[in-house]
Tab-separated table of C-alpha atoms in Angstrom:
chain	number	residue	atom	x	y	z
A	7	UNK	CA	-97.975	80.791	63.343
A	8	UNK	CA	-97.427	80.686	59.576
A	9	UNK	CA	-98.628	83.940	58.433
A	10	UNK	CA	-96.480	84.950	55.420
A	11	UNK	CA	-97.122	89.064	55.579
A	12	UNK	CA	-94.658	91.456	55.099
A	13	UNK	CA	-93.544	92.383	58.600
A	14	UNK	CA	-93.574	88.300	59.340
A	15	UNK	CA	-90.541	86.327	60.465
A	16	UNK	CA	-91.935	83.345	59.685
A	17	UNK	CA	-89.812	80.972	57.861
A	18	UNK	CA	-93.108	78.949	56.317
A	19	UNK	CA	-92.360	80.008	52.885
A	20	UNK	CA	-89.524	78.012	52.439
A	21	UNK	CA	-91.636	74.870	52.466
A	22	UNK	CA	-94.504	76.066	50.653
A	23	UNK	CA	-93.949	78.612	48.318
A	24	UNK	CA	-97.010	80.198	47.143
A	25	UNK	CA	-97.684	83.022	44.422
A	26	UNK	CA	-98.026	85.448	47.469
A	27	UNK	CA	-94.508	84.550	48.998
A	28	UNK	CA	-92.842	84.522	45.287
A	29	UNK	CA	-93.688	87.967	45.432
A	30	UNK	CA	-92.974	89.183	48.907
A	31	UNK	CA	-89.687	87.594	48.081
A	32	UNK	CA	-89.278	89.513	44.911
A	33	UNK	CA	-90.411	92.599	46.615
A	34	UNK	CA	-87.693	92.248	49.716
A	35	UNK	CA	-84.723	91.583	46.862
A	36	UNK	CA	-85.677	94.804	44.913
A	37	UNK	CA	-86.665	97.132	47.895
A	38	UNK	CA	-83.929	99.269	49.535
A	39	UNK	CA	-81.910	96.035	50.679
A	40	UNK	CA	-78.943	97.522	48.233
A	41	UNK	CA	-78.862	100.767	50.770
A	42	UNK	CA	-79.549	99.208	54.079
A	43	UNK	CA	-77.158	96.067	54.247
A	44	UNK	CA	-73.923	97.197	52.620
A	45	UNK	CA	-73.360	100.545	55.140
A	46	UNK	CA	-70.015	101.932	54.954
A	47	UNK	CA	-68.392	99.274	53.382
A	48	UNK	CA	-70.087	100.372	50.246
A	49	UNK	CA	-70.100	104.041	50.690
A	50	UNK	CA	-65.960	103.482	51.314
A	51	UNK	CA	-65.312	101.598	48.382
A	52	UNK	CA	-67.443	102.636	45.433
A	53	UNK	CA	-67.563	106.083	44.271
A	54	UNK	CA	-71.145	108.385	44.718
A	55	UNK	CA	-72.916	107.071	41.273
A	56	UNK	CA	-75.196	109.623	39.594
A	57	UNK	CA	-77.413	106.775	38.055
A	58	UNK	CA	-78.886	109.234	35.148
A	59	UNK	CA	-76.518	110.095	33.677
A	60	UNK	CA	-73.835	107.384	33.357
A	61	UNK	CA	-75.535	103.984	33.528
A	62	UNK	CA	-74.445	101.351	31.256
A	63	UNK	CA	-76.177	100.391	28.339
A	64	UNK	CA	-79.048	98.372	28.557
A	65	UNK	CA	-77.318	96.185	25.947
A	66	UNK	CA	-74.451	95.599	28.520
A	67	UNK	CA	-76.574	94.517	31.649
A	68	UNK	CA	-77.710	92.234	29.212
A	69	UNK	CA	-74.789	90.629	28.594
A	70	UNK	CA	-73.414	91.227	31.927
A	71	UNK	CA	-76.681	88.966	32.987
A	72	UNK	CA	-76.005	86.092	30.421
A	73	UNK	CA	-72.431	85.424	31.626
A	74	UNK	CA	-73.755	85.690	35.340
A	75	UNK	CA	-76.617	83.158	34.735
A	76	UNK	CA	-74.084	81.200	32.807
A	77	UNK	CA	-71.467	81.379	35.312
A	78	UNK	CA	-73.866	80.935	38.187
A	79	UNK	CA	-75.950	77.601	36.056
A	80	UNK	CA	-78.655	79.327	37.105
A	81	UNK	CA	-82.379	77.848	35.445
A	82	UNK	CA	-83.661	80.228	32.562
A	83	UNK	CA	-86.602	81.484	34.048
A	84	UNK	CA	-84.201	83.264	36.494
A	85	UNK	CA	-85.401	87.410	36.552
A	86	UNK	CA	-81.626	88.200	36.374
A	87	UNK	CA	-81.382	92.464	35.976
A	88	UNK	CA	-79.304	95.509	37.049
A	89	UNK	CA	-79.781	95.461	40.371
A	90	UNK	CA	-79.396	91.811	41.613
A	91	UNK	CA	-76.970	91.011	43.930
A	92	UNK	CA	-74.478	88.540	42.836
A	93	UNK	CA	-74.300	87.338	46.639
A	94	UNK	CA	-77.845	86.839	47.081
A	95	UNK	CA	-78.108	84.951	43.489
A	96	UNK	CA	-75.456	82.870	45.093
A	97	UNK	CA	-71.974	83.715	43.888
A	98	UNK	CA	-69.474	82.522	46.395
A	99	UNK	CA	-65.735	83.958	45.873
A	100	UNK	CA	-64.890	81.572	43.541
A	101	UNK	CA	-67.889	82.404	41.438
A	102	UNK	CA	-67.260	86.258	41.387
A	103	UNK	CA	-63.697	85.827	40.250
A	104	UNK	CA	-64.983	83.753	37.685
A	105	UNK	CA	-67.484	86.569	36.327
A	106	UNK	CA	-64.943	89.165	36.034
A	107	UNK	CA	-62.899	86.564	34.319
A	108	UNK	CA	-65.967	86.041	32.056
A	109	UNK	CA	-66.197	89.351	31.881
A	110	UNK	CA	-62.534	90.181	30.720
A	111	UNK	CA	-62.914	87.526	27.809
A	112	UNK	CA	-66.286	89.376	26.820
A	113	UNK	CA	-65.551	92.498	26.727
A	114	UNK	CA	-61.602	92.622	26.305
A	115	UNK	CA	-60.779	94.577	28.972
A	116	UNK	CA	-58.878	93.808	32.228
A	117	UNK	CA	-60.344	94.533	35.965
A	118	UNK	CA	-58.269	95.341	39.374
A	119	UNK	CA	-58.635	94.177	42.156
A	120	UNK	CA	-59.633	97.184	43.860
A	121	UNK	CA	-62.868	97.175	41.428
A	122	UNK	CA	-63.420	93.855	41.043
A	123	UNK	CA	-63.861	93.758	44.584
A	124	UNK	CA	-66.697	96.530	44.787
A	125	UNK	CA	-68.488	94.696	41.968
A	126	UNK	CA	-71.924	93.530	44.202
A	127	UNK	CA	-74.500	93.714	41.726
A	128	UNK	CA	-74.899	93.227	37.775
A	129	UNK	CA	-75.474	96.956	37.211
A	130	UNK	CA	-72.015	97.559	39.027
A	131	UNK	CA	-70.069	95.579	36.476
A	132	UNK	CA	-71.981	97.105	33.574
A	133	UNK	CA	-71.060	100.316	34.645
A	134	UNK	CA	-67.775	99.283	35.245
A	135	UNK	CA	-67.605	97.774	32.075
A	136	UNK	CA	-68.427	100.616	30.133
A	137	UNK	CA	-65.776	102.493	32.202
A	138	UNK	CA	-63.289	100.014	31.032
A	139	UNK	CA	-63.767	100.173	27.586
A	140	UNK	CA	-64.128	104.058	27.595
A	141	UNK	CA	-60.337	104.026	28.086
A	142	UNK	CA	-60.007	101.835	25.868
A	143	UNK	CA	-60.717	104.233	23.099
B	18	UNK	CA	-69.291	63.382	73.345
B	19	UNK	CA	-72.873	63.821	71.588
B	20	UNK	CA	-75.054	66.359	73.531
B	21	UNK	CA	-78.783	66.252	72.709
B	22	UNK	CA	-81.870	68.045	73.323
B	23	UNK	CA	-84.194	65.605	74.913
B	24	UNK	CA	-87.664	67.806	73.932
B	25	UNK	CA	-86.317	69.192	70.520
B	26	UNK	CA	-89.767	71.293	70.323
B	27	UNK	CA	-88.592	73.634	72.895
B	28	UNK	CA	-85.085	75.501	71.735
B	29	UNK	CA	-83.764	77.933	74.089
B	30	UNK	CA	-80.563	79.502	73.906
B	31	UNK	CA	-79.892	78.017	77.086
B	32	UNK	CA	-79.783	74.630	75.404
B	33	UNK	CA	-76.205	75.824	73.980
B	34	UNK	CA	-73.849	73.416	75.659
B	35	UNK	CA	-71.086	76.166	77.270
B	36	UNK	CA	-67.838	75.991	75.758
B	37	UNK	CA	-63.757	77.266	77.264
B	38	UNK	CA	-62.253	79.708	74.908
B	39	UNK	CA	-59.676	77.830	72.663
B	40	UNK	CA	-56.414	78.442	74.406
B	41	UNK	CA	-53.839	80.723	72.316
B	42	UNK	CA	-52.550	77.779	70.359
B	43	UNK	CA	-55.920	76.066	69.672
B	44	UNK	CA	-57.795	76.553	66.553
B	45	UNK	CA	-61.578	75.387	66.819
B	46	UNK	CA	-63.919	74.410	64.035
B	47	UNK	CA	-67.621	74.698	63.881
B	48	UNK	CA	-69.699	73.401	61.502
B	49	UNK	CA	-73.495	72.569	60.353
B	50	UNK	CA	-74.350	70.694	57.190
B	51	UNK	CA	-77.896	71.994	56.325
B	52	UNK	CA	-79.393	69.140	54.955
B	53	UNK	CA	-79.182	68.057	58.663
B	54	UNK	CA	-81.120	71.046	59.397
B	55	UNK	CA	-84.749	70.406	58.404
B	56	UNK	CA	-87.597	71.785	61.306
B	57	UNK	CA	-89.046	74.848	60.306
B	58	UNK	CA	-89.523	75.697	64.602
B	59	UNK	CA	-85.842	75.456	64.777
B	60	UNK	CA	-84.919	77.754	61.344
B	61	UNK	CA	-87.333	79.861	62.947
B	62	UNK	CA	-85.153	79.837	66.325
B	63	UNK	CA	-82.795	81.139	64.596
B	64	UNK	CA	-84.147	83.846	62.727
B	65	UNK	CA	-85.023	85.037	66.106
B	66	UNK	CA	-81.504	85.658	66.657
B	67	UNK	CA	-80.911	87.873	64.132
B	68	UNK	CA	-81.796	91.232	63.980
B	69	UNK	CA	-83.496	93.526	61.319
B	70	UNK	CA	-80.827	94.109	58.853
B	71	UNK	CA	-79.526	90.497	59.234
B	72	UNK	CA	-82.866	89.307	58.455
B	73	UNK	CA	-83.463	91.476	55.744
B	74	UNK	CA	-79.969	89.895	54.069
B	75	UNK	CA	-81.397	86.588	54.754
B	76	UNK	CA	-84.671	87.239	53.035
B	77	UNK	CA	-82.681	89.374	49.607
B	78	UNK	CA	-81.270	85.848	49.073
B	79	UNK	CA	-83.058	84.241	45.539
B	80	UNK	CA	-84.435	80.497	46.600
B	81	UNK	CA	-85.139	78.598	49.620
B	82	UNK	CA	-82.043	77.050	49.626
B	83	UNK	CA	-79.571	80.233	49.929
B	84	UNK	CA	-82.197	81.947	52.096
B	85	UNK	CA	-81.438	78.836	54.523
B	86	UNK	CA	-78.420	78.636	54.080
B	87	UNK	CA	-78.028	82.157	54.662
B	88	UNK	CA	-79.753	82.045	58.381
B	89	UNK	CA	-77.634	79.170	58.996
B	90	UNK	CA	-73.950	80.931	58.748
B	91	UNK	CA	-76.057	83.802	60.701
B	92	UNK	CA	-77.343	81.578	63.411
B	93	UNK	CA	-74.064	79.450	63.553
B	94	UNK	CA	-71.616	82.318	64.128
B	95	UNK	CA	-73.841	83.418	67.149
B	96	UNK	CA	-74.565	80.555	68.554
B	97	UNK	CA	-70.555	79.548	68.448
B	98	UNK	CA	-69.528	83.172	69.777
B	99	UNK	CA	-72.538	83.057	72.546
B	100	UNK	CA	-71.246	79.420	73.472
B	101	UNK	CA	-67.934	81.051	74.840
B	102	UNK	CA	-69.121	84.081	76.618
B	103	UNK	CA	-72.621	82.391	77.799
B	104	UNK	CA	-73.327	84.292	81.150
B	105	UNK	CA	-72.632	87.489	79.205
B	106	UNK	CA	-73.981	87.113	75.888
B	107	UNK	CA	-76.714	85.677	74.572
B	108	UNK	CA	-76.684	84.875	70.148
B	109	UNK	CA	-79.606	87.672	70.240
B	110	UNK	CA	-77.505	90.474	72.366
B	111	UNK	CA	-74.065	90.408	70.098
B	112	UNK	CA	-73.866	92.846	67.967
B	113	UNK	CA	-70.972	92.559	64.951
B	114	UNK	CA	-69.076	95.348	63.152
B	115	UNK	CA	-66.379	95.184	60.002
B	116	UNK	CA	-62.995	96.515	60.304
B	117	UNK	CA	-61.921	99.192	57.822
B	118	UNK	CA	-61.535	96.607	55.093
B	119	UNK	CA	-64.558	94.839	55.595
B	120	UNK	CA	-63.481	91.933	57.370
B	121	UNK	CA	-66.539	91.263	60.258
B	122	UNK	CA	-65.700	91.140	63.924
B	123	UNK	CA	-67.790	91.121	67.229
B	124	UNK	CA	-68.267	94.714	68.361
B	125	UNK	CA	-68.195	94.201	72.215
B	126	UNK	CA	-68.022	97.922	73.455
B	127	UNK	CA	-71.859	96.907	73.097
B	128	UNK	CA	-71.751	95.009	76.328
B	129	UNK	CA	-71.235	97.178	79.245
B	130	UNK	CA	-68.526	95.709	81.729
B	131	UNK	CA	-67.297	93.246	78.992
B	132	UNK	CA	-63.778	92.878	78.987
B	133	UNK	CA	-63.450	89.619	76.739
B	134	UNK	CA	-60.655	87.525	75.545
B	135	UNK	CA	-59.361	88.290	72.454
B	136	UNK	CA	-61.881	86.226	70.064
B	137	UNK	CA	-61.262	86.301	66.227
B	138	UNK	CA	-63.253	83.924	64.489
B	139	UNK	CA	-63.909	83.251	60.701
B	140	UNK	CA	-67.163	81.791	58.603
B	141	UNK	CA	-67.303	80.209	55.573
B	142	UNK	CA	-69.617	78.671	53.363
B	143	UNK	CA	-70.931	76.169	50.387
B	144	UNK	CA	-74.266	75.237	49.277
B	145	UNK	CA	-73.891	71.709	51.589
B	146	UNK	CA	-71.386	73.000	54.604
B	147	UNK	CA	-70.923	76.264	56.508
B	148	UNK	CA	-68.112	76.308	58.817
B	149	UNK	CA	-66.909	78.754	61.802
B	150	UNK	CA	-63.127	78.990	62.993
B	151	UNK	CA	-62.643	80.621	66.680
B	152	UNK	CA	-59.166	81.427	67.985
B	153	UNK	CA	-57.899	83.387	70.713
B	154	UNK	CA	-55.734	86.688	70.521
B	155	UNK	CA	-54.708	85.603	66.680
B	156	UNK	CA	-56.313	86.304	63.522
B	157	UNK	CA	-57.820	83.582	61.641
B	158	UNK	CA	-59.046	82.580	57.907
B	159	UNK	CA	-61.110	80.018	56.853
B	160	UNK	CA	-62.391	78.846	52.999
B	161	UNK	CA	-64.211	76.021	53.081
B	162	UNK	CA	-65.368	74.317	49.191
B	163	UNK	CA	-66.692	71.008	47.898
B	164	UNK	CA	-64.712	68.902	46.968
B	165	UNK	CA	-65.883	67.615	43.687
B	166	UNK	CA	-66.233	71.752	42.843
B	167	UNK	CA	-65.772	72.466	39.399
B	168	UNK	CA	-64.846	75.358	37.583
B	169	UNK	CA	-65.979	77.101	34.445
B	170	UNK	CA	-62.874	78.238	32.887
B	171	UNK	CA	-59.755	76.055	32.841
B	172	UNK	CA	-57.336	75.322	35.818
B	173	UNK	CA	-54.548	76.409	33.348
B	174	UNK	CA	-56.522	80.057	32.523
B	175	UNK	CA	-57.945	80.702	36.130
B	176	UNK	CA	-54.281	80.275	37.517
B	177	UNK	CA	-52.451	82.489	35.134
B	178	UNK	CA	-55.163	84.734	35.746
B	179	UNK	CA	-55.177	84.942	39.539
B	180	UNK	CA	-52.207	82.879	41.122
B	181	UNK	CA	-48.849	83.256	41.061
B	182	UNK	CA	-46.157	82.270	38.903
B	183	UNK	CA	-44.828	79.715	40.977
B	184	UNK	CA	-48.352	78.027	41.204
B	185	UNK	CA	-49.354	78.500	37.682
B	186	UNK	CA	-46.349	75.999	37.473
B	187	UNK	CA	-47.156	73.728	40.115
B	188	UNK	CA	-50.581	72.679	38.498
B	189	UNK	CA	-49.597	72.931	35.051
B	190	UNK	CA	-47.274	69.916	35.953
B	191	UNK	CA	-50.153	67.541	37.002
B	192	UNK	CA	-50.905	65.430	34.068
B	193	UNK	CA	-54.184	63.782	35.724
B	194	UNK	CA	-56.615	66.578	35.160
B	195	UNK	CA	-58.842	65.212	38.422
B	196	UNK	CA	-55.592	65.551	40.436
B	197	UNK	CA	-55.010	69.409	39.021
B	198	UNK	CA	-58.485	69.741	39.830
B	199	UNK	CA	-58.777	68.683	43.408
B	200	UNK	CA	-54.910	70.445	43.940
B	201	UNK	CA	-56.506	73.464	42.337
B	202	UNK	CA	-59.346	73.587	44.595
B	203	UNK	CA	-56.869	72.889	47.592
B	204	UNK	CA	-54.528	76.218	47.360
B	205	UNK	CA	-57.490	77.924	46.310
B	206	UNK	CA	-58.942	77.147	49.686
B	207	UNK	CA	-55.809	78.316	51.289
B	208	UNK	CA	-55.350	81.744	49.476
B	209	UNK	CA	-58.322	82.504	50.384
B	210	UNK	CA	-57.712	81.430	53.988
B	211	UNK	CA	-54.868	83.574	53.991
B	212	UNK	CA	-56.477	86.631	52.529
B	213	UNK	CA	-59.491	86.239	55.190
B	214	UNK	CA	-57.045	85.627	57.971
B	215	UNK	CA	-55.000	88.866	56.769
B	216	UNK	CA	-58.482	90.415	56.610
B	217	UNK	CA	-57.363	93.273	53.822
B	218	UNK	CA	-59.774	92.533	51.897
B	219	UNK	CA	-59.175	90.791	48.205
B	220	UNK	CA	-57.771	93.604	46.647
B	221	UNK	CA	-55.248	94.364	49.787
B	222	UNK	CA	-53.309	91.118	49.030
B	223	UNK	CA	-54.089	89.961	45.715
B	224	UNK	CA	-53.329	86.457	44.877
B	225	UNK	CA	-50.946	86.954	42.485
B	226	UNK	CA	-48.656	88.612	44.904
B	227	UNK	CA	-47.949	85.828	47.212
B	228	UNK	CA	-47.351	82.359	46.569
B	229	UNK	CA	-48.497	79.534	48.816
B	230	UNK	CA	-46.716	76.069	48.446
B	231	UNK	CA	-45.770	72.924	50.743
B	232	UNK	CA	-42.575	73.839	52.969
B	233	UNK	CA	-40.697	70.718	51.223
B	234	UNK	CA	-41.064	71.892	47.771
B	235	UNK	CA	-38.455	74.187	46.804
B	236	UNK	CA	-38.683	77.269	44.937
B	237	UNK	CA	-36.502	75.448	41.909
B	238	UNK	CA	-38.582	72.526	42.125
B	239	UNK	CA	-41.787	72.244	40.130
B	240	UNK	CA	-42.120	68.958	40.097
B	241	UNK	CA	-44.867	66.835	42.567
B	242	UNK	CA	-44.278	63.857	44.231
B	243	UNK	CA	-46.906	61.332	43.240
B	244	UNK	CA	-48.833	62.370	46.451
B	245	UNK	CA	-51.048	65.993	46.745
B	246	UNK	CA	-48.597	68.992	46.834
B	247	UNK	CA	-49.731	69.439	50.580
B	248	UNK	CA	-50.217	66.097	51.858
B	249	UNK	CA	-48.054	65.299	55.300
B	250	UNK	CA	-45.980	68.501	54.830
B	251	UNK	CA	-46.154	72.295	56.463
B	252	UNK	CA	-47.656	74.640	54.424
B	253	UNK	CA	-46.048	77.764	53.953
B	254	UNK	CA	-46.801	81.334	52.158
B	255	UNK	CA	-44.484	83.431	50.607
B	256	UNK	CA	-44.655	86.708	49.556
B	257	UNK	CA	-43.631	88.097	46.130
B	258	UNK	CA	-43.861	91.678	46.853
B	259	UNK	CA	-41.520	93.391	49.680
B	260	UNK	CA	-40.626	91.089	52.668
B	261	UNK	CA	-42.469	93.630	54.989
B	262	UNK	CA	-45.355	91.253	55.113
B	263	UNK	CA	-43.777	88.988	57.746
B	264	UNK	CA	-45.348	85.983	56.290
B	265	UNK	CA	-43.489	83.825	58.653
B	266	UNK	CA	-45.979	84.622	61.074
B	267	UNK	CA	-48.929	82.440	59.364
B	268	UNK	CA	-49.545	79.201	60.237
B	269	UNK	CA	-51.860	76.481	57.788
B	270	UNK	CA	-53.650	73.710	57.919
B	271	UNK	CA	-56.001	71.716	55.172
B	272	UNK	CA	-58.525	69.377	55.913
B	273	UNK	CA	-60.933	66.744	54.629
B	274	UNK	CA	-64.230	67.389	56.494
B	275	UNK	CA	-66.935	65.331	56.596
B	276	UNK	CA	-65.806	63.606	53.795
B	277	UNK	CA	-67.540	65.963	51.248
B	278	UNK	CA	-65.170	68.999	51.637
B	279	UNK	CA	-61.522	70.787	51.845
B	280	UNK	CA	-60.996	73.158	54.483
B	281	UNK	CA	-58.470	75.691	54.829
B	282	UNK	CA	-57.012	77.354	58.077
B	283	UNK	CA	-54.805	80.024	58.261
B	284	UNK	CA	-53.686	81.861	61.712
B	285	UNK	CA	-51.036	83.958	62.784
B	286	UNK	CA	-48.709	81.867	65.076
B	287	UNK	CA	-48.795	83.103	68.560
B	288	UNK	CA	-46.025	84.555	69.706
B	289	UNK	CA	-45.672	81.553	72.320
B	290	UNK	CA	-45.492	79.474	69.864
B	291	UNK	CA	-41.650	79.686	69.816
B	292	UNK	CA	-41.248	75.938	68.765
B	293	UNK	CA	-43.088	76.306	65.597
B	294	UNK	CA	-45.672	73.568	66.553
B	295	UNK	CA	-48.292	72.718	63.885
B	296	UNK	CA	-52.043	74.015	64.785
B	297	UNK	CA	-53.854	72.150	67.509
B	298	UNK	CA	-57.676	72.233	66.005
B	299	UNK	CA	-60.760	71.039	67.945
B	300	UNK	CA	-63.909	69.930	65.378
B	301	UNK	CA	-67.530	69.985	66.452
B	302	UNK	CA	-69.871	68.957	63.830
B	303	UNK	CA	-73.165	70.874	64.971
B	304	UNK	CA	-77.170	71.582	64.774
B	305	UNK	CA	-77.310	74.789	67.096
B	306	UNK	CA	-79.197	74.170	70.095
B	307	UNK	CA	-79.953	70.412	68.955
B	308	UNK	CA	-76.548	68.755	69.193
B	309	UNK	CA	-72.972	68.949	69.138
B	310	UNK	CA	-70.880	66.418	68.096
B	311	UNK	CA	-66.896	66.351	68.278
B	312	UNK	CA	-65.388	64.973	65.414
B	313	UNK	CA	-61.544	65.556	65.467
B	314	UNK	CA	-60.047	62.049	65.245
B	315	UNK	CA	-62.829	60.477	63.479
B	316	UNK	CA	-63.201	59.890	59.704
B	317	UNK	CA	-65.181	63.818	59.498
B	318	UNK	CA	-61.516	65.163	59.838
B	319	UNK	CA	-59.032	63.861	57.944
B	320	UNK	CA	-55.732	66.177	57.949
B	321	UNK	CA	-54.272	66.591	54.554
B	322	UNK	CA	-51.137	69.679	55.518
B	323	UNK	CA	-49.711	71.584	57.546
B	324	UNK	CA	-50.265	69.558	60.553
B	325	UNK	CA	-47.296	67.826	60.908
């Protein structure tokens, strides 16, 4: 009973991770996971995003990904990008407040708690970011 | 008492040991370490519990470990819930909502007939511990965090980014930076134990707005005894903005559990509890549908505060 397949609910993957699984994991973190598990809690807190026209720059995910993977020790082959979750790289509480902290430092600007608290995923702060530091000026 | 599944290849949900509701003083503790937690029939148990959208969270989790550790805070806050209720639920049948800030609760207009007890309960988890709080008719808030956690930025920047005045103070007059350190990580457990139990969400009481300090300190004092800030003492929260946010009515307590980690309870006294008594809290180190183990009084719960 340890078929790895996409519709599987096997749990044999965790003890032998194969090519095949690496990606079937891959595949399940980029598919619409970002739509189906954060429901209204999303929708109530962060403001309809028109992704054309006002994502970040790619040079800020990029930074927004260092600090994370620095924040988070995470190995350097980590695929860190815009849409990873911080949760499902592993931030706990204390690990998020210590991002936007990171992020404050980096970019000179200073995050409420109202936004820091719909920050789930590295796009999310980049775009917040860039927010940020639109004021600024 | 130790409870254990004679033939461990055949998990059931019946093989959950029925528990009594905690009573309206009672605070109980659940927990599962999941290095204790190795058969792959028994992770798969529990992913049977769960349904789609759960298991889809499970599986957007990056590495074996968090994907685990993610099906066990899953599969533990069923199995504890189900445990109470166990002719009328099953870990499979509840379903779970989140208030209007987010805070998760068990949505029991689900179960036709089902008039339960008030249950709030709580999770919480590390890499190495996940832990579940149940009370009755109170809210409740639990952090749990390893001990020996360390921080990126310093204790001195992280406070007078996020805590309060009065706290900033408090650690910045520690000298021994392993004592700041494990005093940091202690009222950082119970902010967040506060905020949970309050369950507005991080930005609906923000840490800098309330202050959280041993009942014999005094506001004019900043100085420590040689002992932890909390040790043997009440612990108390006050708040910095209005006095509308009847913090008198929360109730704390810190532990050392299983040697490894601080944990932080915060309730809302019951109204019964005219006396002021401190929190009466029942441990049960478990592997759902393995074993259960009650710990209180042994060396897997030590109390620090704030159960005097």
């Amino acid at each position: 009973m340890a078929s790895v397949t996409a519709s599987s609910v096997s749990f044999a993957f965790l003890s032998a991770p194969t090519k095949q699984s690496q990606g079937l994991a891959r595949g399940l973190v980029s598919l619409p996971v970002k739509a189906k598990s954060f429901g209204p809690l999303k929708l109530r807190n962060a403001p309809l995003r028109f992704r054309v026209s006002c994502a970040a720059k790619p040079e800020t995910v990029e930074k927004v990904c260092e600090i994370v993977k620095k924040q988070l020790a995470l190995p350097p082959t980590t695929e860190v990008s815009g849409e990873s979750k911080f949760a499902a790289l592993g931030a706990d509480s204390l690990d998020t407040v210590e991002i936007v902290m990171g992020l404050e430092e980096e970019f000179g600007i200073s995050v409420e708690e109202e936004s820091a608290q719909t920050i789930a995923t590295v796009q999310d702060a980049a775009d917040l970011i860039e927010k940020l530091c639109e004021k600024k000026e | 008492m130790r409870m254990q599944c004679l033939d461990t290849k055949f998990f059931t949900s019946t093989s959950l040991v029925p528990m009594q509701l905690p009573s309206r003083m009672e605070t109980h503790l659940w927990y599962v370490k999941p290095n204790e937690v190795k058969s792959e029939q028994l992770l798969n148990k529990y992913l049977e519990f769960l349904p789609k959208s759960e298991k889809e969270h499970v599986f957007s989790m990056r590495g074996d470990e968090l994907r685990k550790g993610a099906l066990l805070a899953r599969a533990l806050v069923r199995t504890t819930i189900a445990r109470y209720q166990i002719n009328q639920v099953s870990p499979r049948s509840l379903k779970f909502r989140k208030n209007i800030h987010g805070k998760p609760e068990v949505d029991w207009q689900q179960i036709e007939d089902w008039h339960p007890q008030q249950l709030h309960f709580n999770i919480s988890h590390t890499e190495s511990l996940v832990a579940c709080g149940v009370t009755t008719h109170n809210p409740i808030g639990i952090d749990i965090e390893e001990k020996e956690r360390k921080i990126k930025h310093s204790i001195s920047s992280f406070a007078k980014r996020y805590f309060s005045q009065q706290e900033v103070q408090l650690l910045s007059s520690i000298s021994d930076p392993e004592i700041q350190r494990q005093e940091f990580i202690k009222l950082w457990t119970l902010k967040e134990a506060y905020v949970k139990a309050l369950g507005r969400g991080f930005s609906g009481s923000p840490f800098k707005t309330f202050t959280i300090r041993s009942a014999a300190a005094s506001k004019e004092s900043i100085h420590l005894s040689e002992s932890s800030s909390f040790e043997n003492s009440d612990i108390v929260v006050e708040s910095l903005e209005d006095s509308t946010n009847h913090t008198g009515d929360w109730q704390f307590a810190l532990l050392e559990l299983a040697g490894s980690h601080y944990a932080a309870i915060c309730s809302r006294k019951d109204c019964a509890n005219i006396g002021s008594h401190p929190m009466k809290i029942g441990v049960w180190r478990t592997i759902p549908l393995v074993e259960d183990e009650y710990v209180s009084g042994t060396n897997s719960v030590i109390a620090v505060g704030g159960l005097m």
